[in-house]
Short mmCIF file of C-alpha atoms in Angstrom, two decimals:
data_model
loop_
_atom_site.label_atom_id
_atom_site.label_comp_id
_atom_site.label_asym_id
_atom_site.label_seq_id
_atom_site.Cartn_x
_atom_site.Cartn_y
_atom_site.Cartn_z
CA UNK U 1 109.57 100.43 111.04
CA UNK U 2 107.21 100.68 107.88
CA UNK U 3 110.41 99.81 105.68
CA UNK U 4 110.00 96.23 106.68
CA UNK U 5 106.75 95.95 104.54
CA UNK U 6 108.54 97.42 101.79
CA UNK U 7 111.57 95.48 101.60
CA UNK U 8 110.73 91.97 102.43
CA UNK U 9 108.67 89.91 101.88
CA UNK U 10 104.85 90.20 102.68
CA UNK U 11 101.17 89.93 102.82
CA UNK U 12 98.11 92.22 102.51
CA UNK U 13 95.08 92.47 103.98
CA UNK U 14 93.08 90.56 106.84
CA UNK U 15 92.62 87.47 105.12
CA UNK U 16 96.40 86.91 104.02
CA UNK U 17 97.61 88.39 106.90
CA UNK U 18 95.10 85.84 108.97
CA UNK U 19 96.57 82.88 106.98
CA UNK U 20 100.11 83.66 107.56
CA UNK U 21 99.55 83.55 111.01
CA UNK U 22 97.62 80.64 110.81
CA UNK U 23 100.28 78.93 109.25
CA UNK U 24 103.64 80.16 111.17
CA UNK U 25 104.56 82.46 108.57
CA UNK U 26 104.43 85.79 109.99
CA UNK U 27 107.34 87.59 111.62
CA UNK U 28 105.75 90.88 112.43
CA UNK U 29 101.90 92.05 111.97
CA UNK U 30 100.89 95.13 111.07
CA UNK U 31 97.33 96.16 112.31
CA UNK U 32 95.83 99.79 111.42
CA UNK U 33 94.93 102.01 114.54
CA UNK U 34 91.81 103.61 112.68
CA UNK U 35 90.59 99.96 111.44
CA UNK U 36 87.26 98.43 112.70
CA UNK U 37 88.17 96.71 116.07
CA UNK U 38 85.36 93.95 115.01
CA UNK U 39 87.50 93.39 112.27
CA UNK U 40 91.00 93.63 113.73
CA UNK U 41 90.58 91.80 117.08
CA UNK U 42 90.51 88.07 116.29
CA UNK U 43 93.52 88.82 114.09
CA UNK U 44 95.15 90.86 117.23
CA UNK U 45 93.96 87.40 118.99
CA UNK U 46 95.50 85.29 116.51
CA UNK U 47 98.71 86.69 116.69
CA UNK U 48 99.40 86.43 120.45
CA UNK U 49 98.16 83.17 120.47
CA UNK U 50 100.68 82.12 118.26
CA UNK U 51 103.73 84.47 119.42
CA UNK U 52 103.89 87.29 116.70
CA UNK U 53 104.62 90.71 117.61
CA UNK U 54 101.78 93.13 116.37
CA UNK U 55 102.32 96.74 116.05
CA UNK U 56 99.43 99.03 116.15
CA UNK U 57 100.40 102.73 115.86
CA UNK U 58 99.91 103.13 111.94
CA UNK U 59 96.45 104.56 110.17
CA UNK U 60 95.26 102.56 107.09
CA UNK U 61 96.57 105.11 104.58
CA UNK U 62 99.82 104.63 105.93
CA UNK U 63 100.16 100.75 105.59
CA UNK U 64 98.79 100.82 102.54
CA UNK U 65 101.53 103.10 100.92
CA UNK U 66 103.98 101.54 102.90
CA UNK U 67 102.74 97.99 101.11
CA UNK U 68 103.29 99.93 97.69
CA UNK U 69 99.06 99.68 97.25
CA UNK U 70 97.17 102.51 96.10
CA UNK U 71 93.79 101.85 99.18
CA UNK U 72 94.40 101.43 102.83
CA UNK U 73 94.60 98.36 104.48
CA UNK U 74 93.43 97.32 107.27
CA UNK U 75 96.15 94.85 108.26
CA UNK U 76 99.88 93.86 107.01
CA UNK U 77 102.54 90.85 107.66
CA UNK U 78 106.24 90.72 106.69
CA UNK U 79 106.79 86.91 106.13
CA UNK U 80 109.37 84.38 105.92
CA UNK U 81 109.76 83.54 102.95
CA UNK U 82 108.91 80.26 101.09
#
């Protein structure tokens, strides 16, 4: 499932990610099981507000490498692209 992020196209971190969603962009959201729920919830909000499947069984570490980035990350989007 983690191939998506490295294959197509997509965006890094809470603020892109947020933004994608904001603007009908995302596909498929990516949210890190060990990130701060303060942090993750609006997102996790966000997305079913606006009909985007969020997955939730990844750690940080493991978005981040699968996003080719050498930190964690705390959340992930494969988007359309432009």
């Amino acid at each position: 499932m983690l191939e998506q992020l490295s294959a197509k196209e997509k965006v890094t971190g809470l603020k892109q990610t947020r933004r994608a969603v904001s603007a009908g962009r995302a596909r498929q959201v990516y949210l890190a099981c060990d990130a701060d729920p303060r942090l993750i919830e609006p997102l996790q909000e966000a997305c079913r507000e606006a009909g985007v499947p969020v997955e939730n069984s990844f750690t940080m570490h493991q978005l981040g490498r699968a996003c080719g980035i050498q930190v964690g990350t705390a959340a992930a989007a494969v988007v359309t692209e432009v």
